Amino acid sequence: MTPIKIIPKKKRQKKNPRYIRDEPVETIDNLSGPEYKEIQTNLDINISYLKEVFGESADLVTRKLHPHPDVSMVIVYMEGLAGSQQVQDSVIKSLLDWFGTTKVIEDPGALISSISDTSLTIGDITQTDLFEEVFSNVLSGETAIFIQGYNQSIIAKTKDPTKRNVGEPQTQSVVRGPQEGFTEDIRTNSTLIRRKIKNENVRLESKTVGRYTKTEINIMYINGIVNQTIVDEVRRRIDEIDIDSILESAYIEELIQDSTISPFPTIFNSERPDVVAAGMIEGRVAILVDGTPFVLLVPVVFPQFLQSSEDYYQRSDFGLMRMLRYVAFFLALLSPSMFIAIKTFHQELIPTPLMITLAAQREGVPFPAFVEALIMELTFEILREAGIRMPKAVGQAISIVGALVIGQAAVEAGFVTPAMVIVVSITAISTFVFPAYNLAIAVRGLRFAFMILAASFGLYGVTVGLFLLVIHLCSLRSFGVPYMTPIAPYNKTDQKDAIFHLPLKWLTTRPRLINQANLTRQQSKNKFQKN
């Protein structure tokens, strides 16, 4: 792959804060509101413009202070976003105490620097001379401090620390392993990852996307392991996003994915810190989005969607459970279509006693096998969606009991045969075996396409559909990495952790096409173990 060249943007030179005492004071009539970009030296103009931009919002707090006879300032923050107690203790009280002990201001030009360095007890303080940066910080929960006579504002990090506690993952549970999941707070999520990887080479880059939402996005990777070309490609795709809002990581996933029309996901998402940490150690890049507990991982390959973190926490079974998931994948994809094809076109493949039983079941059923399967599949999909949308206390009961009751009633009413109910039930249960929910959605959609091919052309149609599916999968790429790696292109070294899962002492290298900088995971021999 050709390396991507990143041309850095020229950084705008920051102006030194000006302290103006003798210049003529500007008036609000001399300024054009919509084009008013830089902070002025007049305090009243700055506050009037802030209130004008925010539309006199009731939750915009502007607290005036006169901590010194020669100093007038205004504290600006958004109520509910900023921590009220933190603003009171670390900003207002700190300023009043500091000015209370300062009798004479010897150097007025250095007042902002003195306040930032010696007065405020906030850990993170920045300065800006642009209103755009003030708006962004205030709407993120920070506090802006304006001082009469200065064309810069002090930004104190006072974001409200209230957030959801770290709890158990809701969609990716395991029997053995960590029971903590990501939250909606992006800083909590990056902290959970750093707790897993205590290494100074972990890099975190921050970006803001969304013209209105100004959503914070973090890119995390391990320097020295990751392929730098992939990092550059992730940066490029995120920088090219121009959209009004980013409300969930699915927005980013759809906007930076390689193939939009493919039913198969080319970006992996997880709400488990251990899964994301394991992916970064293999050389992948994590993308964190503020406001969602789902973190993205790129690049991704197809076998990754059928791997569970629990595979590495239990004793190695050489991939038996993982191979069971591959069997479930083909059952969920092909069971209805194979039953339709054999029952409609290839009855000679059915043993005679079973054929007689199936023929007896069809007595009184007015619909062909395809219509039977379509009725049952649509009914089960409706029940599954209803179970998801219903309250948790009754949702699961409705989906399971509803399927049993409706299936039994449909058989007694003569709409479908008992054999078709069994086939659809096996198909539905197989979709729950997938660790990745988005892969199950792709299989659910493709299942109907295979049913149509089976009803039209029998096993020949199913075979052609499989050929087209394999060709499509082999043509996909995820950030330059072939989607079917290490199956196609075939890589003998990486087969130890693809379909099979060998013991950890044999997993000595990282995936080759994903990582090209540091392939060695561990030493090939463990002196405490005997072969």
Short mmCIF file of C-alpha atoms in Angstrom, two decimals:
data_model
loop_
_atom_site.label_atom_id
_atom_site.label_comp_id
_atom_site.label_asym_id
_atom_site.label_seq_id
_atom_site.Cartn_x
_atom_site.Cartn_y
_atom_site.Cartn_z
CA MET A 1 0.00 0.00 0.00
CA THR A 2 1.23 3.47 -0.87
CA PRO A 3 1.88 5.57 2.23
CA ILE A 4 -0.47 8.51 2.65
CA LYS A 5 1.18 11.88 2.97
CA ILE A 6 -0.26 14.18 5.58
CA ILE A 7 0.43 17.88 5.00
CA PRO A 8 0.24 19.65 8.36
CA LYS A 9 -1.79 22.82 8.52
CA LYS A 10 -0.02 26.00 9.47
CA LYS A 11 -0.70 26.92 13.06
CA ARG A 12 -2.10 30.39 13.59
CA GLN A 13 0.19 32.53 15.68
CA LYS A 14 -1.40 33.48 18.98
CA LYS A 15 -1.38 37.12 19.88
CA ASN A 16 0.03 38.26 23.18
CA PRO A 17 -2.67 39.58 25.50
CA ARG A 18 -2.96 43.33 25.32
CA TYR A 19 -3.73 45.43 28.34
CA ILE A 20 -5.27 48.71 27.14
CA ARG A 21 -6.10 51.47 29.54
CA ASP A 22 -5.81 54.67 27.49
CA GLU A 23 -7.23 53.62 24.10
CA PRO A 24 -10.75 54.81 23.19
CA VAL A 25 -13.39 52.32 24.30
CA GLU A 26 -15.33 50.54 21.53
CA THR A 27 -19.10 50.61 21.47
CA ILE A 28 -21.40 47.77 20.58
CA ASP A 29 -22.70 49.78 17.60
CA ASN A 30 -19.27 49.73 15.99
CA LEU A 31 -19.14 45.93 15.85
CA SER A 32 -20.89 43.65 13.37
CA GLY A 33 -22.31 40.87 15.54
CA PRO A 34 -22.21 37.85 13.15
CA GLU A 35 -18.65 38.71 12.06
CA TYR A 36 -17.40 39.39 15.56
CA LYS A 37 -14.70 36.69 15.92
CA GLU A 38 -11.95 37.97 18.18
CA ILE A 39 -12.35 38.83 21.84
CA GLN A 40 -12.37 42.57 22.50
CA THR A 41 -10.77 44.50 25.34
CA ASN A 42 -14.11 45.93 26.48
CA LEU A 43 -15.84 43.63 28.99
CA ASP A 44 -19.36 44.87 28.30
CA ILE A 45 -19.00 44.26 24.58
CA ASN A 46 -17.78 40.70 25.14
CA ILE A 47 -20.64 39.80 27.49
CA SER A 48 -23.26 41.47 25.27
CA TYR A 49 -22.00 39.51 22.29
CA LEU A 50 -22.02 36.24 24.26
CA LYS A 51 -25.62 36.77 25.31
CA GLU A 52 -26.57 37.71 21.76
CA VAL A 53 -25.02 34.56 20.29
CA PHE A 54 -26.64 32.30 22.90
CA GLY A 55 -29.97 34.04 22.50
CA GLU A 56 -30.29 35.11 26.12
CA SER A 57 -30.43 31.44 27.15
CA ALA A 58 -31.63 30.96 30.72
CA ASP A 59 -28.90 28.39 31.49
CA LEU A 60 -26.04 30.71 30.48
CA VAL A 61 -24.56 32.03 33.72
CA THR A 62 -22.57 35.30 33.66
CA ARG A 63 -21.25 36.10 37.12
CA LYS A 64 -19.68 39.55 37.54
CA LEU A 65 -16.81 39.94 40.00
CA HIS A 66 -14.86 42.92 41.35
CA PRO A 67 -12.12 41.16 43.34
CA HIS A 68 -9.85 44.22 43.20
CA PRO A 69 -10.50 47.96 42.88
CA ASP A 70 -8.68 47.98 39.53
CA VAL A 71 -10.02 44.69 38.16
CA SER A 72 -13.45 43.81 36.75
CA MET A 73 -14.16 40.35 35.40
CA VAL A 74 -17.04 38.06 34.38
CA ILE A 75 -17.25 34.31 34.93
CA VAL A 76 -19.20 32.57 32.12
CA TYR A 77 -20.38 28.96 32.20
CA MET A 78 -23.35 26.83 31.19
CA GLU A 79 -25.46 25.64 34.09
CA GLY A 80 -25.84 21.87 34.06
CA LEU A 81 -22.79 21.27 31.87
CA ALA A 82 -20.23 22.76 34.24
CA GLY A 83 -19.81 21.43 37.75
CA SER A 84 -21.37 24.12 39.95
CA GLN A 85 -19.38 23.14 43.03
CA GLN A 86 -16.15 23.05 41.05
CA VAL A 87 -16.84 26.54 39.63
CA GLN A 88 -17.54 27.89 43.10
CA ASP A 89 -14.53 26.33 44.83
CA SER A 90 -11.84 26.20 42.16
CA VAL A 91 -12.65 29.36 40.18
CA ILE A 92 -14.64 31.99 42.07
CA LYS A 93 -13.28 31.27 45.55
CA SER A 94 -9.72 30.91 44.23
CA LEU A 95 -9.91 34.27 42.46
CA LEU A 96 -11.37 36.08 45.46
CA ASP A 97 -8.76 34.61 47.81
CA TRP A 98 -5.88 35.44 45.47
CA PHE A 99 -6.95 39.03 44.85
CA GLY A 100 -7.64 39.41 48.57
CA THR A 101 -3.95 38.91 49.27
CA THR A 102 -2.83 41.04 46.29
CA LYS A 103 -2.86 44.70 47.31
CA VAL A 104 -1.09 46.17 44.26
CA ILE A 105 -1.03 44.86 40.69
CA GLU A 106 2.54 45.68 39.66
CA ASP A 107 2.37 44.45 36.06
CA PRO A 108 -1.14 44.79 34.59
CA GLY A 109 0.00 43.35 31.26
CA ALA A 110 0.86 40.04 32.91
CA LEU A 111 -2.35 39.75 34.93
CA ILE A 112 -3.82 36.92 32.84
CA SER A 113 -0.62 34.90 33.11
CA SER A 114 -0.47 35.52 36.86
CA ILE A 115 -4.07 34.37 37.34
CA SER A 116 -3.49 31.25 35.26
CA ASP A 117 -0.23 30.35 37.01
CA THR A 118 -0.86 31.23 40.65
CA SER A 119 -4.56 31.81 41.30
CA LEU A 120 -6.78 29.06 39.88
CA THR A 121 -6.61 25.59 41.41
CA ILE A 122 -7.96 23.91 38.25
CA GLY A 123 -5.63 21.30 36.78
CA ASP A 124 -6.09 22.27 33.11
CA ILE A 125 -6.13 25.94 32.05
CA THR A 126 -5.83 27.41 28.55
CA GLN A 127 -6.07 30.85 26.98
CA THR A 128 -7.75 31.93 23.77
CA ASP A 129 -8.48 35.14 21.87
CA LEU A 130 -11.24 33.67 19.65
CA PHE A 131 -14.92 33.61 20.48
CA GLU A 132 -15.33 30.38 18.51
CA GLU A 133 -13.11 28.55 20.99
CA VAL A 134 -14.96 30.16 23.89
CA PHE A 135 -18.31 28.93 22.55
CA SER A 136 -16.99 25.42 22.05
CA ASN A 137 -15.51 25.22 25.56
CA VAL A 138 -18.50 26.72 27.34
CA LEU A 139 -20.83 24.26 25.56
CA SER A 140 -18.50 21.45 26.66
CA GLY A 141 -18.90 22.36 30.32
CA GLU A 142 -15.83 24.59 30.77
CA THR A 143 -15.72 28.05 32.37
CA ALA A 144 -14.56 31.19 30.56
CA ILE A 145 -13.12 34.17 32.43
CA PHE A 146 -13.20 37.62 30.79
CA ILE A 147 -11.26 40.57 32.28
CA GLN A 148 -11.76 44.25 31.52
CA GLY A 149 -8.93 45.59 29.34
CA TYR A 150 -7.74 42.23 27.98
CA ASN A 151 -8.45 40.66 24.60
CA GLN A 152 -7.99 37.10 25.83
CA SER A 153 -10.14 34.73 27.87
CA ILE A 154 -9.01 32.15 30.41
CA ILE A 155 -10.62 28.72 29.94
CA ALA A 156 -10.85 26.61 33.11
CA LYS A 157 -11.74 22.92 32.78
CA THR A 158 -14.78 22.60 35.02
CA LYS A 159 -16.83 19.97 33.18
CA ASP A 160 -19.43 18.30 35.39
CA PRO A 161 -17.93 14.98 36.55
CA THR A 162 -21.37 13.36 36.95
CA LYS A 163 -21.63 10.32 34.68
CA ARG A 164 -22.90 6.76 34.56
CA ASN A 165 -20.88 4.33 36.61
CA VAL A 166 -18.89 1.59 34.94
CA GLY A 167 -21.12 -1.47 34.77
CA GLU A 168 -21.41 -4.87 33.11
CA PRO A 169 -21.56 -4.92 29.29
CA GLN A 170 -25.13 -5.32 28.04
CA THR A 171 -24.52 -6.88 24.61
CA GLN A 172 -21.26 -8.83 24.99
CA SER A 173 -21.42 -10.81 28.20
CA VAL A 174 -19.00 -13.61 29.10
CA VAL A 175 -18.95 -16.33 31.74
CA ARG A 176 -15.31 -15.77 32.64
CA GLY A 177 -13.49 -12.50 32.17
CA PRO A 178 -13.72 -8.81 33.09
CA GLN A 179 -17.26 -7.66 33.88
CA GLU A 180 -16.77 -3.97 33.10
CA GLY A 181 -17.98 -2.10 30.04
CA PHE A 182 -17.57 1.31 28.47
CA THR A 183 -19.81 4.22 29.43
CA GLU A 184 -21.02 7.31 27.57
CA ASP A 185 -18.11 9.42 28.89
CA ILE A 186 -15.17 9.40 26.49
CA ARG A 187 -12.58 10.14 29.18
CA THR A 188 -13.81 7.24 31.29
CA ASN A 189 -13.51 4.98 28.24
CA SER A 190 -9.94 6.03 27.45
CA THR A 191 -9.07 5.50 31.11
CA LEU A 192 -10.46 1.95 31.03
CA ILE A 193 -8.24 1.19 28.04
CA ARG A 194 -5.16 2.68 29.70
CA ARG A 195 -5.82 0.53 32.77
CA LYS A 196 -5.51 -2.51 30.50
CA ILE A 197 -2.42 -1.27 28.64
CA LYS A 198 -0.02 0.40 31.05
CA ASN A 199 2.51 1.45 28.45
CA GLU A 200 3.95 4.83 27.55
CA ASN A 201 3.60 4.07 23.83
CA VAL A 202 -0.19 4.31 23.93
CA ARG A 203 -1.11 7.38 21.91
CA LEU A 204 -4.37 9.36 22.08
CA GLU A 205 -5.32 11.99 19.50
CA SER A 206 -8.41 14.18 19.90
CA LYS A 207 -10.59 15.58 17.12
CA THR A 208 -13.92 17.41 16.98
CA VAL A 209 -16.55 16.45 14.40
CA GLY A 210 -20.03 17.85 13.81
CA ARG A 211 -20.90 21.43 12.94
CA TYR A 212 -23.56 21.64 15.65
CA THR A 213 -22.81 18.83 18.11
CA LYS A 214 -19.02 19.42 18.24
CA THR A 215 -18.56 15.79 19.25
CA GLU A 216 -15.16 14.82 20.62
CA ILE A 217 -13.52 11.83 18.93
CA ASN A 218 -10.35 10.12 20.16
CA ILE A 219 -8.00 7.94 18.14
CA MET A 220 -6.01 5.47 20.26
CA TYR A 221 -3.21 3.16 19.16
CA ILE A 222 0.10 1.75 20.35
CA ASN A 223 3.08 3.42 18.75
CA GLY A 224 5.65 0.85 17.64
CA ILE A 225 3.04 -1.85 17.02
CA VAL A 226 0.48 -0.16 14.80
CA ASN A 227 0.95 0.21 11.05
CA GLN A 228 1.39 3.96 10.66
CA THR A 229 -0.25 3.91 7.23
CA ILE A 230 -3.50 2.76 8.83
CA VAL A 231 -3.30 5.56 11.42
CA ASP A 232 -2.82 8.12 8.64
CA GLU A 233 -5.80 6.69 6.75
CA VAL A 234 -7.99 6.89 9.86
CA ARG A 235 -6.99 10.52 10.37
CA ARG A 236 -7.70 11.36 6.72
CA ARG A 237 -11.16 9.80 6.68
CA ILE A 238 -12.21 11.47 9.94
CA ASP A 239 -10.87 14.85 8.82
CA GLU A 240 -12.96 14.62 5.63
CA ILE A 241 -16.23 14.25 7.58
CA ASP A 242 -18.45 17.31 7.24
CA ILE A 243 -21.82 16.73 8.90
CA ASP A 244 -24.19 18.54 11.22
CA SER A 245 -24.18 16.03 14.06
CA ILE A 246 -22.43 12.96 15.44
CA LEU A 247 -24.70 11.36 18.04
CA GLU A 248 -23.24 7.85 18.18
CA SER A 249 -20.24 5.91 16.91
CA ALA A 250 -22.45 4.41 14.18
CA TYR A 251 -22.29 7.80 12.41
CA ILE A 252 -18.50 7.58 12.25
CA GLU A 253 -18.65 3.89 11.30
CA GLU A 254 -20.88 4.57 8.31
CA LEU A 255 -18.96 7.62 7.14
CA ILE A 256 -15.47 6.06 7.17
CA GLN A 257 -16.26 2.45 6.21
CA ASP A 258 -14.80 1.02 2.99
CA SER A 259 -18.00 -0.37 1.46
CA THR A 260 -21.40 1.22 1.96
CA ILE A 261 -23.52 -1.23 -0.05
CA SER A 262 -22.11 -4.41 1.48
CA PRO A 263 -24.28 -6.09 4.13
CA PHE A 264 -21.14 -7.16 6.03
CA PRO A 265 -19.60 -4.68 8.48
CA THR A 266 -16.04 -3.60 7.72
CA ILE A 267 -15.57 -1.92 11.12
CA PHE A 268 -15.73 -3.74 14.45
CA ASN A 269 -17.46 -2.26 17.50
CA SER A 270 -17.33 -3.36 21.12
CA GLU A 271 -18.35 -2.14 24.56
CA ARG A 272 -15.69 -4.24 26.30
CA PRO A 273 -12.36 -2.56 27.23
CA ASP A 274 -10.52 -5.90 27.15
CA VAL A 275 -11.60 -6.55 23.55
CA VAL A 276 -10.45 -3.09 22.43
CA ALA A 277 -7.17 -3.43 24.32
CA ALA A 278 -6.53 -6.83 22.71
CA GLY A 279 -7.20 -5.33 19.28
CA MET A 280 -4.76 -2.48 19.90
CA ILE A 281 -2.08 -4.93 21.03
CA GLU A 282 -2.54 -6.75 17.71
CA GLY A 283 -1.94 -3.48 15.85
CA ARG A 284 -5.45 -2.11 15.38
CA VAL A 285 -6.65 1.47 15.88
CA ALA A 286 -9.44 2.29 18.35
CA ILE A 287 -11.88 5.14 17.67
CA LEU A 288 -13.71 6.51 20.72
CA VAL A 289 -16.76 8.75 20.34
CA ASP A 290 -18.11 10.86 23.18
CA GLY A 291 -21.67 9.98 24.20
CA THR A 292 -21.67 6.25 23.37
CA PRO A 293 -20.35 3.10 25.10
CA PHE A 294 -19.42 1.46 21.78
CA VAL A 295 -15.80 1.85 20.61
CA LEU A 296 -14.75 1.17 17.01
CA LEU A 297 -11.77 -0.97 15.95
CA VAL A 298 -10.08 -0.87 12.54
CA PRO A 299 -9.04 -2.70 10.47
CA VAL A 300 -11.27 -5.73 10.88
CA VAL A 301 -11.31 -9.16 9.24
CA PHE A 302 -14.22 -11.61 8.90
CA PRO A 303 -12.95 -14.23 11.42
CA GLN A 304 -12.87 -11.52 14.10
CA PHE A 305 -16.70 -11.37 14.15
CA LEU A 306 -16.86 -15.04 15.16
CA GLN A 307 -14.29 -14.70 17.95
CA SER A 308 -15.23 -14.11 21.56
CA SER A 309 -13.02 -12.68 24.29
CA GLU A 310 -13.92 -15.74 26.34
CA ASP A 311 -11.92 -17.88 23.87
CA TYR A 312 -8.77 -16.51 25.51
CA TYR A 313 -9.98 -16.74 29.12
CA GLN A 314 -10.90 -20.45 29.12
CA ARG A 315 -8.46 -23.28 28.64
CA SER A 316 -7.69 -23.80 24.98
CA ASP A 317 -10.06 -26.25 23.26
CA PHE A 318 -8.18 -25.85 19.95
CA GLY A 319 -11.10 -23.86 18.57
CA LEU A 320 -13.99 -26.29 19.03
CA MET A 321 -16.35 -23.57 20.27
CA ARG A 322 -15.15 -21.25 17.54
CA MET A 323 -15.79 -23.90 14.88
CA LEU A 324 -19.24 -24.37 16.38
CA ARG A 325 -19.89 -20.69 15.61
CA TYR A 326 -18.91 -21.26 11.98
CA VAL A 327 -21.40 -24.15 11.84
CA ALA A 328 -24.04 -21.85 13.34
CA PHE A 329 -23.18 -19.24 10.70
CA PHE A 330 -23.98 -21.63 7.86
CA LEU A 331 -27.09 -22.93 9.65
CA ALA A 332 -28.42 -19.40 10.13
CA LEU A 333 -27.65 -18.53 6.52
CA LEU A 334 -28.67 -21.69 4.63
CA SER A 335 -31.09 -23.82 6.70
CA PRO A 336 -34.38 -22.46 5.28
CA SER A 337 -33.04 -22.26 1.72
CA MET A 338 -31.65 -25.82 1.79
CA PHE A 339 -34.92 -27.15 3.17
CA ILE A 340 -36.92 -25.31 0.50
CA ALA A 341 -34.62 -26.48 -2.32
CA ILE A 342 -34.60 -30.15 -1.28
CA LYS A 343 -38.31 -30.28 -0.51
CA THR A 344 -39.33 -28.53 -3.75
CA PHE A 345 -36.81 -29.73 -6.36
CA HIS A 346 -34.67 -32.53 -4.97
CA GLN A 347 -36.97 -34.92 -3.12
CA GLU A 348 -34.69 -37.81 -4.13
CA LEU A 349 -32.15 -36.61 -1.56
CA ILE A 350 -34.61 -37.22 1.29
CA PRO A 351 -34.74 -40.74 2.81
CA THR A 352 -37.99 -42.51 1.95
CA PRO A 353 -39.37 -42.81 5.54
CA LEU A 354 -38.72 -39.11 6.14
CA MET A 355 -40.23 -38.19 2.78
CA ILE A 356 -43.42 -40.07 3.67
CA THR A 357 -43.59 -38.23 7.01
CA LEU A 358 -43.08 -34.85 5.36
CA ALA A 359 -45.71 -35.63 2.73
CA ALA A 360 -48.18 -36.57 5.46
CA GLN A 361 -47.50 -33.29 7.26
CA ARG A 362 -48.24 -31.32 4.12
CA GLU A 363 -51.75 -32.71 3.92
CA GLY A 364 -54.07 -29.75 4.29
CA VAL A 365 -51.30 -27.10 4.09
CA PRO A 366 -52.23 -24.76 1.19
CA PHE A 367 -48.87 -22.98 0.79
CA PRO A 368 -45.63 -24.14 -0.87
CA ALA A 369 -42.47 -24.52 1.21
CA PHE A 370 -41.17 -21.06 0.27
CA VAL A 371 -44.33 -19.31 1.49
CA GLU A 372 -44.27 -21.39 4.69
CA ALA A 373 -40.68 -20.36 5.42
CA LEU A 374 -41.41 -16.73 4.54
CA ILE A 375 -44.41 -16.60 6.92
CA MET A 376 -42.47 -18.15 9.79
CA GLU A 377 -39.31 -16.08 9.24
CA LEU A 378 -41.22 -12.80 9.07
CA THR A 379 -43.23 -13.77 12.16
CA PHE A 380 -40.10 -14.55 14.14
CA GLU A 381 -38.37 -11.33 13.03
CA ILE A 382 -41.40 -9.33 14.17
CA LEU A 383 -41.38 -11.10 17.53
CA ARG A 384 -37.65 -10.51 17.93
CA GLU A 385 -38.01 -6.79 17.22
CA ALA A 386 -40.98 -6.59 19.59
CA GLY A 387 -38.94 -8.28 22.33
CA ILE A 388 -36.14 -5.72 21.90
CA ARG A 389 -38.49 -2.71 22.06
CA MET A 390 -40.56 -3.99 24.98
CA PRO A 391 -39.49 -3.37 28.61
CA LYS A 392 -36.73 -5.75 29.71
CA ALA A 393 -38.96 -7.42 32.31
CA VAL A 394 -41.39 -8.74 29.66
CA GLY A 395 -39.46 -8.44 26.39
CA GLN A 396 -37.67 -11.79 26.54
CA ALA A 397 -40.83 -13.60 27.67
CA ILE A 398 -42.82 -12.16 24.77
CA SER A 399 -40.25 -13.17 22.15
CA ILE A 400 -39.88 -16.75 23.42
CA VAL A 401 -43.45 -17.49 24.50
CA GLY A 402 -44.84 -15.69 21.45
CA ALA A 403 -42.76 -17.82 19.09
CA LEU A 404 -43.86 -21.05 20.79
CA VAL A 405 -47.53 -20.11 20.92
CA ILE A 406 -47.72 -18.76 17.37
CA GLY A 407 -45.71 -21.67 15.98
CA GLN A 408 -47.96 -24.25 17.63
CA ALA A 409 -51.09 -22.36 16.59
CA ALA A 410 -49.86 -22.08 12.98
CA VAL A 411 -49.27 -25.85 12.83
CA GLU A 412 -52.71 -26.67 14.27
CA ALA A 413 -54.36 -24.18 11.91
CA GLY A 414 -52.71 -25.81 8.91
CA PHE A 415 -50.65 -22.80 7.78
CA VAL A 416 -47.24 -24.48 8.13
CA THR A 417 -45.84 -27.93 8.75
CA PRO A 418 -44.08 -28.98 11.99
CA ALA A 419 -40.86 -29.59 10.04
CA MET A 420 -40.80 -25.97 8.87
CA VAL A 421 -41.25 -24.75 12.45
CA ILE A 422 -38.23 -26.85 13.49
CA VAL A 423 -36.08 -25.50 10.64
CA VAL A 424 -36.97 -21.86 11.38
CA SER A 425 -36.37 -22.39 15.11
CA ILE A 426 -32.90 -23.83 14.49
CA THR A 427 -32.15 -20.92 12.16
CA ALA A 428 -33.25 -18.34 14.71
CA ILE A 429 -31.31 -19.93 17.57
CA SER A 430 -28.16 -20.11 15.43
CA THR A 431 -28.19 -16.33 14.92
CA PHE A 432 -27.87 -15.83 18.69
CA VAL A 433 -24.56 -17.74 18.70
CA PHE A 434 -22.71 -14.88 16.94
CA PRO A 435 -20.69 -12.71 19.34
CA ALA A 436 -21.13 -9.72 16.99
CA TYR A 437 -24.71 -8.46 16.62
CA ASN A 438 -24.02 -6.59 13.36
CA LEU A 439 -22.93 -9.84 11.68
CA ALA A 440 -26.24 -11.42 12.73
CA ILE A 441 -28.09 -8.56 11.02
CA ALA A 442 -26.18 -9.20 7.78
CA VAL A 443 -26.98 -12.93 7.91
CA ARG A 444 -30.67 -12.24 8.59
CA GLY A 445 -30.89 -10.16 5.41
CA LEU A 446 -28.96 -12.58 3.22
CA ARG A 447 -31.11 -15.48 4.42
CA PHE A 448 -34.13 -14.15 2.48
CA ALA A 449 -32.03 -13.80 -0.69
CA PHE A 450 -30.96 -17.44 -0.46
CA MET A 451 -34.57 -18.47 0.14
CA ILE A 452 -35.61 -16.78 -3.11
CA LEU A 453 -32.75 -18.47 -5.02
CA ALA A 454 -33.70 -21.85 -3.55
CA ALA A 455 -37.39 -21.43 -4.45
CA SER A 456 -36.46 -20.42 -8.01
CA PHE A 457 -33.56 -22.71 -8.95
CA GLY A 458 -33.16 -25.25 -6.15
CA LEU A 459 -29.69 -26.26 -5.01
CA TYR A 460 -28.21 -24.76 -8.17
CA GLY A 461 -29.44 -21.34 -7.10
CA VAL A 462 -28.06 -21.84 -3.59
CA THR A 463 -24.68 -22.88 -5.03
CA VAL A 464 -24.51 -19.83 -7.30
CA GLY A 465 -25.47 -17.63 -4.37
CA LEU A 466 -22.64 -19.08 -2.29
CA PHE A 467 -20.15 -18.46 -5.12
CA LEU A 468 -21.28 -14.83 -5.39
CA LEU A 469 -21.10 -14.44 -1.60
CA VAL A 470 -17.52 -15.76 -1.45
CA ILE A 471 -16.48 -13.49 -4.32
CA HIS A 472 -18.03 -10.52 -2.57
CA LEU A 473 -16.33 -11.30 0.75
CA CYS A 474 -12.95 -11.71 -0.93
CA SER A 475 -13.35 -8.36 -2.69
CA LEU A 476 -13.94 -6.42 0.53
CA ARG A 477 -11.21 -4.51 2.34
CA SER A 478 -11.04 -2.80 5.69
CA PHE A 479 -8.61 0.12 5.63
CA GLY A 480 -6.50 -1.65 3.04
CA VAL A 481 -6.53 -5.08 4.72
CA PRO A 482 -8.28 -7.95 2.82
CA TYR A 483 -11.52 -8.82 4.62
CA MET A 484 -11.01 -12.61 4.53
CA THR A 485 -7.49 -12.52 5.97
CA PRO A 486 -5.87 -14.98 6.79
CA ILE A 487 -8.14 -17.37 4.83
CA ALA A 488 -7.88 -15.46 1.54
CA PRO A 489 -5.16 -14.50 0.95
CA TYR A 490 -4.04 -17.63 2.75
CA ASN A 491 -1.51 -17.12 5.51
CA LYS A 492 -0.29 -20.31 7.17
CA THR A 493 1.23 -18.53 10.19
CA ASP A 494 -1.98 -16.76 11.16
CA GLN A 495 -4.16 -19.90 10.96
CA LYS A 496 -3.34 -20.59 14.60
CA ASP A 497 -5.87 -17.96 15.69
CA ALA A 498 -8.39 -17.78 12.86
CA ILE A 499 -10.81 -20.72 12.60
CA PHE A 500 -8.77 -22.68 15.12
CA HIS A 501 -7.50 -21.36 18.46
CA LEU A 502 -4.25 -22.90 19.60
CA PRO A 503 -2.89 -22.57 23.16
CA LEU A 504 -1.45 -19.19 24.11
CA LYS A 505 2.15 -20.44 24.23
CA TRP A 506 1.90 -21.10 20.47
CA LEU A 507 0.52 -17.64 19.63
CA THR A 508 3.95 -16.07 19.28
CA THR A 509 3.25 -13.56 16.49
CA ARG A 510 0.70 -10.88 15.70
CA PRO A 511 -1.42 -10.90 12.49
CA ARG A 512 0.95 -10.13 9.62
CA LEU A 513 -1.29 -8.08 7.32
CA ILE A 514 -2.56 -5.94 10.20
CA ASN A 515 0.76 -5.40 11.94
CA GLN A 516 4.02 -4.89 10.08
CA ALA A 517 6.12 -3.05 12.64
CA ASN A 518 6.37 -5.48 15.56
CA LEU A 519 5.35 -9.07 14.81
CA THR A 520 6.69 -10.77 17.94
CA ARG A 521 4.08 -11.22 20.65
CA GLN A 522 6.02 -13.50 23.00
CA GLN A 523 8.96 -15.87 23.13
CA SER A 524 8.40 -19.19 21.41
CA LYS A 525 9.08 -21.26 24.53
CA ASN A 526 7.88 -21.04 28.10
CA LYS A 527 10.38 -22.44 30.59
CA PHE A 528 7.61 -23.24 33.10
CA GLN A 529 5.74 -25.57 30.71
CA LYS A 530 6.65 -28.92 29.28
CA ASN A 531 5.47 -29.96 25.84
#
